[in-house]
Coordinates of C-alpha atoms and ligand atoms in Angstrom, one line a residue:
X238 CA 91.4 10.6 -26.7
X239 CA 87.8 10.8 -27.8
X240 CA 85.7 13.5 -26.3
X241 CA 82.4 15.1 -27.0
X242 CA 80.0 17.5 -25.2
X243 CA 78.6 14.7 -23.0
X244 CA 82.1 13.7 -21.8
X245 CA 82.8 14.2 -18.1
X246 CA 85.7 14.4 -15.7
X247 CA 85.9 12.4 -12.5
X248 CA 85.8 14.3 -9.2
X249 CA 87.5 12.7 -6.2
X250 CA 84.0 12.7 -4.5
X251 CA 82.9 10.1 -7.0
X252 CA 80.7 12.6 -8.9
X253 CA 81.3 13.6 -12.5
X254 CA 81.5 17.1 -14.1
X255 CA 81.1 18.1 -17.8
X256 CA 84.4 18.7 -19.5
X257 CA 83.5 22.3 -20.5
X258 CA 80.9 24.8 -19.6
X259 CA 79.4 28.3 -20.1
X260 CA 80.6 31.3 -18.1
X261 CA 78.0 33.9 -17.3
X262 CA 79.8 36.9 -15.9
X263 CA 78.5 40.0 -17.6
X264 CA 76.1 38.0 -19.7
X265 CA 74.5 41.2 -20.9
X266 CA 71.9 39.8 -23.2
X267 CA 68.8 38.5 -21.5
X268 CA 70.3 35.7 -19.3
X269 CA 67.4 33.2 -19.4
X270 CA 67.2 33.4 -23.2
X271 CA 71.0 33.1 -23.7
X272 CA 71.4 30.2 -21.2
X273 CA 68.4 28.3 -22.8
X274 CA 69.9 28.8 -26.2
X275 CA 73.2 27.4 -24.9
X276 CA 71.5 24.4 -23.2
X277 CA 69.7 23.6 -26.4
X278 CA 73.1 23.7 -28.2
X279 CA 74.4 21.1 -25.7
X280 CA 76.1 23.1 -23.0
X281 CA 75.6 21.2 -19.7
X282 CA 77.7 23.1 -17.2
X283 CA 76.7 26.6 -16.3
X284 CA 79.0 28.8 -14.1
X285 CA 77.6 31.6 -12.0
X286 CA 78.0 33.4 -8.7
X287 CA 75.9 35.3 -6.2
X288 CA 77.5 38.5 -7.5
X289 CA 76.9 38.0 -11.2
X290 CA 73.2 38.8 -11.2
X291 CA 72.6 35.8 -13.5
X292 CA 71.2 33.2 -11.0
X293 CA 67.5 34.0 -11.5
X294 CA 67.8 33.9 -15.3
X295 CA 69.8 30.6 -15.1
X296 CA 67.0 29.2 -12.9
X297 CA 64.4 30.3 -15.4
X298 CA 66.3 28.7 -18.3
X299 CA 66.6 25.4 -16.4
X300 CA 62.9 25.3 -15.7
X301 CA 62.2 26.1 -19.4
X302 CA 64.6 23.6 -20.8
X303 CA 63.3 20.3 -21.9
X304 CA 66.0 18.4 -20.1
X305 CA 66.2 16.9 -16.7
X306 CA 67.8 18.9 -13.9
X307 CA 70.2 16.0 -13.3
X308 CA 71.6 16.4 -16.8
X309 CA 72.7 19.9 -16.0
X310 CA 75.6 20.9 -13.8
X311 CA 75.4 24.2 -11.9
X312 CA 78.5 25.9 -10.3
X313 CA 78.0 28.9 -8.1
X314 CA 80.0 30.7 -5.5
X315 CA 80.0 32.4 -2.1
X316 CA 81.8 35.7 -1.4
X317 CA 84.6 35.9 1.1
X318 CA 82.5 38.1 3.4
X319 CA 79.5 35.8 3.4
X320 CA 78.1 33.4 5.9
X321 CA 78.7 30.6 3.5
X322 CA 76.0 28.3 4.7
X323 CA 73.4 31.0 4.6
X324 CA 74.6 32.2 1.2
X325 CA 74.3 28.7 -0.1
X326 CA 70.6 28.7 0.9
X327 CA 70.0 32.1 -0.7
X328 CA 71.8 31.0 -3.9
X329 CA 69.4 28.0 -4.0
X330 CA 66.5 30.4 -3.6
X331 CA 67.7 32.7 -6.4
X332 CA 68.3 29.8 -8.7
X333 CA 65.0 28.1 -7.7
X334 CA 66.8 24.8 -7.3
X335 CA 66.8 22.1 -4.7
X336 CA 70.5 21.4 -4.9
X337 CA 73.7 22.9 -6.4
X338 CA 76.2 20.7 -8.1
X339 CA 79.3 22.6 -7.1
X340 CA 79.7 25.5 -4.6
X341 CA 83.0 27.4 -4.5
X342 CA 84.5 30.0 -2.2
X343 CA 84.9 32.8 -4.8
X344 CA 88.3 34.0 -3.5
X345 CA 90.2 33.6 -0.3
X346 CA 89.6 36.2 2.3
X347 CA 92.3 38.9 2.8
X348 CA 93.5 37.1 5.9
X349 CA 93.9 33.4 6.0
X350 CA 92.5 30.6 3.9
X351 CA 88.8 31.0 4.8
X352 CA 88.5 28.0 7.1
X353 CA 85.2 29.2 8.5
X354 CA 83.8 29.6 5.0
X355 CA 84.9 26.1 4.2
X356 CA 83.2 24.7 7.3
X357 CA 79.9 26.3 6.2
X358 CA 80.2 24.7 2.8
X359 CA 81.0 21.3 4.4
X360 CA 77.8 21.7 6.4
X361 CA 75.9 22.5 3.3
X362 CA 77.3 19.4 1.6
X363 CA 76.5 17.2 4.5
X364 CA 72.9 18.4 4.4
X365 CA 72.6 17.7 0.7
X366 CA 72.3 21.3 -0.4
X367 CA 75.3 21.0 -2.6
X368 CA 76.9 17.9 -4.1
X369 CA 80.5 19.1 -4.2
X370 CA 82.5 22.0 -2.8
X371 CA 85.6 23.7 -4.0
X372 CA 87.5 26.9 -4.2
X373 CA 88.4 29.6 -6.6
X374 CA 91.5 31.8 -6.9
X375 CA 93.3 29.7 -4.4
X376 CA 97.1 29.1 -4.3
X377 CA 98.7 25.8 -3.3
X378 CA 99.5 26.9 0.2
X379 CA 96.0 28.2 0.8
X380 CA 94.5 24.9 -0.4
X381 CA 96.8 23.0 1.9
X382 CA 95.7 25.1 4.8
X383 CA 92.0 24.3 4.2
X384 CA 92.9 20.6 3.9
X385 CA 94.9 20.7 7.1
X386 CA 92.1 22.5 9.0
X387 CA 89.3 20.2 7.8
X388 CA 90.6 17.0 6.2
X389 CA 88.3 18.0 3.3
X390 CA 90.0 18.3 -0.1
X391 CA 88.3 20.7 -2.5
X392 CA 87.1 19.0 -5.7
X393 CA 87.8 22.0 -7.9
X394 CA 89.9 25.1 -8.0
X395 CA 88.5 27.6 -10.4
X396 CA 91.4 29.9 -11.6
X397 CA 92.4 32.1 -14.5
X398 CA 94.0 29.7 -17.0
X399 CA 95.1 30.0 -20.6
X400 CA 98.3 29.2 -22.5
X401 CA 99.4 32.8 -21.7
X402 CA 98.9 32.4 -17.9
X403 CA 99.0 29.0 -16.2
X404 CA 101.2 27.0 -13.8
X405 CA 102.6 23.6 -14.4
X406 CA 103.3 23.4 -10.7
X407 CA 99.6 24.0 -9.9
X408 CA 98.6 21.4 -12.5
X409 CA 100.9 18.8 -11.0
X410 CA 99.8 19.6 -7.5
X411 CA 96.1 19.5 -8.5
X412 CA 96.5 16.1 -10.3
X413 CA 98.3 14.7 -7.2
X414 CA 95.4 15.7 -5.0
X415 CA 92.6 14.8 -7.4
X416 CA 91.6 18.5 -7.7
X417 CA 90.1 19.5 -11.1
X418 CA 91.1 22.9 -12.4
X419 CA 88.2 24.9 -13.9
X420 CA 89.7 27.4 -16.3
X421 CA 88.2 30.9 -16.1
X422 CA 88.7 33.6 -18.7
X423 CA 90.0 30.8 -21.0
X424 CA 89.7 33.2 -24.0
X425 CA 91.7 35.9 -22.2
X426 CA 88.6 38.0 -22.5
X427 CA 89.6 38.3 -26.2
X428 CA 92.7 40.3 -25.3
X429 CA 95.2 37.7 -26.7
X430 CA 93.1 36.3 -29.5
X431 CA 95.3 38.0 -32.1
X432 CA 98.6 36.5 -30.8
X433 CA 100.7 35.4 -33.8
X434 CA 101.6 31.9 -32.6
X435 CA 98.1 31.2 -31.5
X436 CA 96.8 32.2 -34.9
X437 CA 99.5 30.1 -36.6
X438 CA 98.2 27.0 -34.7
X439 CA 94.6 28.0 -35.5
X440 CA 95.3 28.3 -39.2
X441 CA 97.0 24.9 -39.3
X442 CA 93.9 23.3 -37.9
X443 CA 91.4 25.4 -39.8
X444 CA 90.0 26.6 -36.5
X445 CA 89.6 29.9 -34.7
X446 CA 91.9 31.1 -32.0
X447 CA 89.1 30.7 -29.4
X448 CA 88.6 27.1 -30.4
X449 CA 92.3 26.4 -30.0
X450 CA 92.3 27.9 -26.5
X451 CA 89.3 25.8 -25.5
X452 CA 90.8 22.6 -27.0
X453 CA 94.1 23.3 -25.3
X454 CA 92.3 23.1 -22.0
X455 CA 90.4 19.9 -22.9
X456 CA 93.7 18.1 -23.8
X457 CA 95.3 19.3 -20.6
X458 CA 92.4 17.9 -18.6
X459 CA 91.3 21.3 -17.3
X460 CA 87.7 22.4 -17.7
X461 CA 87.2 25.7 -19.6
X462 CA 84.1 27.8 -19.0
X463 CA 84.2 30.4 -21.8
X464 CA 81.5 33.1 -21.7
X465 CA 79.7 34.2 -24.8
X466 CA 76.7 36.4 -25.3
X467 CA 76.6 36.1 -29.0
X468 CA 75.0 33.1 -30.6
X469 CA 77.7 32.7 -33.1
X470 CA 80.3 32.5 -30.3
X471 CA 78.2 30.1 -28.3
X472 CA 78.1 27.9 -31.4
X473 CA 81.7 28.3 -32.4
X474 CA 83.0 27.4 -28.9
X475 CA 81.4 24.0 -29.2
X476 CA 83.4 23.2 -32.4
X477 CA 86.2 21.7 -30.5
X478 CA 85.6 18.0 -30.7
X479 CA 86.4 17.2 -34.4
X480 CA 90.1 17.8 -34.2
X481 CA 93.1 17.4 -31.9
X482 CA 96.1 19.7 -31.3
X483 CA 99.3 17.8 -32.0
X484 CA 101.8 17.3 -29.2
X485 CA 104.2 19.6 -31.0
X486 CA 101.5 22.4 -31.1
X487 CA 100.6 21.8 -27.5
X488 CA 104.2 22.4 -26.7
X489 CA 104.2 25.6 -28.7
X490 CA 101.0 26.8 -26.9
X491 CA 102.5 25.8 -23.5
X492 CA 105.6 27.9 -24.4
X493 CA 103.4 31.1 -24.6
X494 CA 103.2 31.2 -20.8
X495 CA 104.1 34.5 -19.2
X496 CA 101.8 34.3 -16.2
X497 CA 99.5 36.7 -18.0
X498 CA 96.2 37.8 -16.5
X499 CA 93.5 39.3 -18.6
X500 CA 92.0 40.6 -15.3
X501 CA 95.2 42.5 -14.6
X502 CA 96.1 40.4 -11.6
X503 CA 99.3 39.0 -10.5
X504 CA 98.6 35.3 -10.5
X505 CA 99.5 33.5 -7.3
X506 CA 99.9 29.8 -7.6
X507 CA 102.5 28.8 -5.1
Ligands
NAP773 N1 86.1 32.7 -10.2 C1 86.4 33.9 -10.6 O1 87.0 34.8 -9.9 C2 86.1 34.3 -12.1 C3 86.7 35.4 -12.6 C4 86.4 35.7 -14.0 C5 85.6 34.8 -14.7 N2 85.0 33.8 -14.1 C6 84.1 32.9 -14.8 O2 84.7 32.5 -16.1 C7 83.8 32.8 -17.2 C8 84.7 33.1 -18.4 O3 85.6 34.1 -18.2 P1 85.4 35.6 -18.7 O4 84.0 35.9 -19.0 O5 86.2 36.5 -17.8 O6 86.2 35.6 -20.1 P2 86.4 34.8 -21.4 O7 85.4 33.6 -21.4 O8 87.8 34.5 -21.6 O9 86.0 35.8 -22.6 C9 84.7 36.2 -22.8 C10 84.8 37.2 -24.0 O10 85.1 36.4 -25.1 C11 84.2 36.6 -26.2 N3 84.1 35.4 -27.0 C12 83.4 34.3 -26.7 N4 83.6 33.4 -27.6 C13 84.3 33.9 -28.6 C14 84.8 33.5 -29.9 N5 84.5 32.3 -30.3 N6 85.5 34.4 -30.6 C15 85.8 35.6 -30.2 N7 85.4 36.1 -29.0 C16 84.7 35.3 -28.2 C17 82.9 37.0 -25.5 O11 82.2 37.8 -26.4 P3 80.5 37.9 -26.5 O12 80.1 37.8 -25.0 O13 80.3 39.1 -27.2 O14 80.0 36.7 -27.2 C18 83.4 37.8 -24.4 O15 83.7 39.1 -24.7 C19 83.1 34.0 -16.6 O16 82.0 34.4 -17.4 C20 82.8 33.6 -15.2 O17 81.7 32.6 -15.3 C21 85.3 33.4 -12.8

């Protein structure tokens, strides 16, 4: 399977999405500068949210970058307490963009699946404000509820995802529905980078543990969005296209699953 930074995954809407991206939660360095640096390195997908505080800086980086807007892919989110249609418009204003590639419901509301939020996003999509809509932190039953209520299948579910915490059931379900999993906190916020077996695989390949975690996602068909402030990390995280993890080592990495959450959550998949 030959992949590079320009490779994309197919969304059931017919649109395409880059196979990896840049997370921007707690991008503590100057956002515009960091994102511009990343875009110049070749990052094409940028993940943000109305509550990250990074949208204005991302917009600035896009305007400064010598690359067409269409070559970039921007994911952002609405909060569960928002009027999702209005929030879509204010996200567009903050970013200074005329459309958003992918708008997600950040998390399900405490009660229910967020059918009203979903309707607002469907409206925004029908009006061309966003190209695709999806969810984040949704379990299988909650996704089913949204589909039942609207007939609209999310294109993406963005969830915490690493060899230490993932769900084969969610992967199978998502593949069956044509939903792409975007993997957040793919580097476990660094908390598991010193794992012995992960390091064993990394040493075998002459790669860093972070690169193995990113590559594991790429081979699984899930889309990792590692965040990095540091230039050396931004660069290192792109060094994932000149090697492949063997089937045996993929098995070893898969066996590390303990439904671990670096955010300290109890991950709900089913
Ligand atoms: N939808 C949601 O609810 C949700 C929740 C959490 C996150 N997210 C999204 O997913 C993105 C990624 O998740 P995350 O930020 O939680 O965690 P993460 O990407 O797993 O980890 C980020 C941490 O890893 C470090 N790092 C990056 N590259 C490294 C490397 N090659 N070697 C060693 N350390 C490295 C970063 O350091 P430096 O910054 O110092 O370079 C930072 O401390 C977020 O930024 C956000 O966009 C979404």
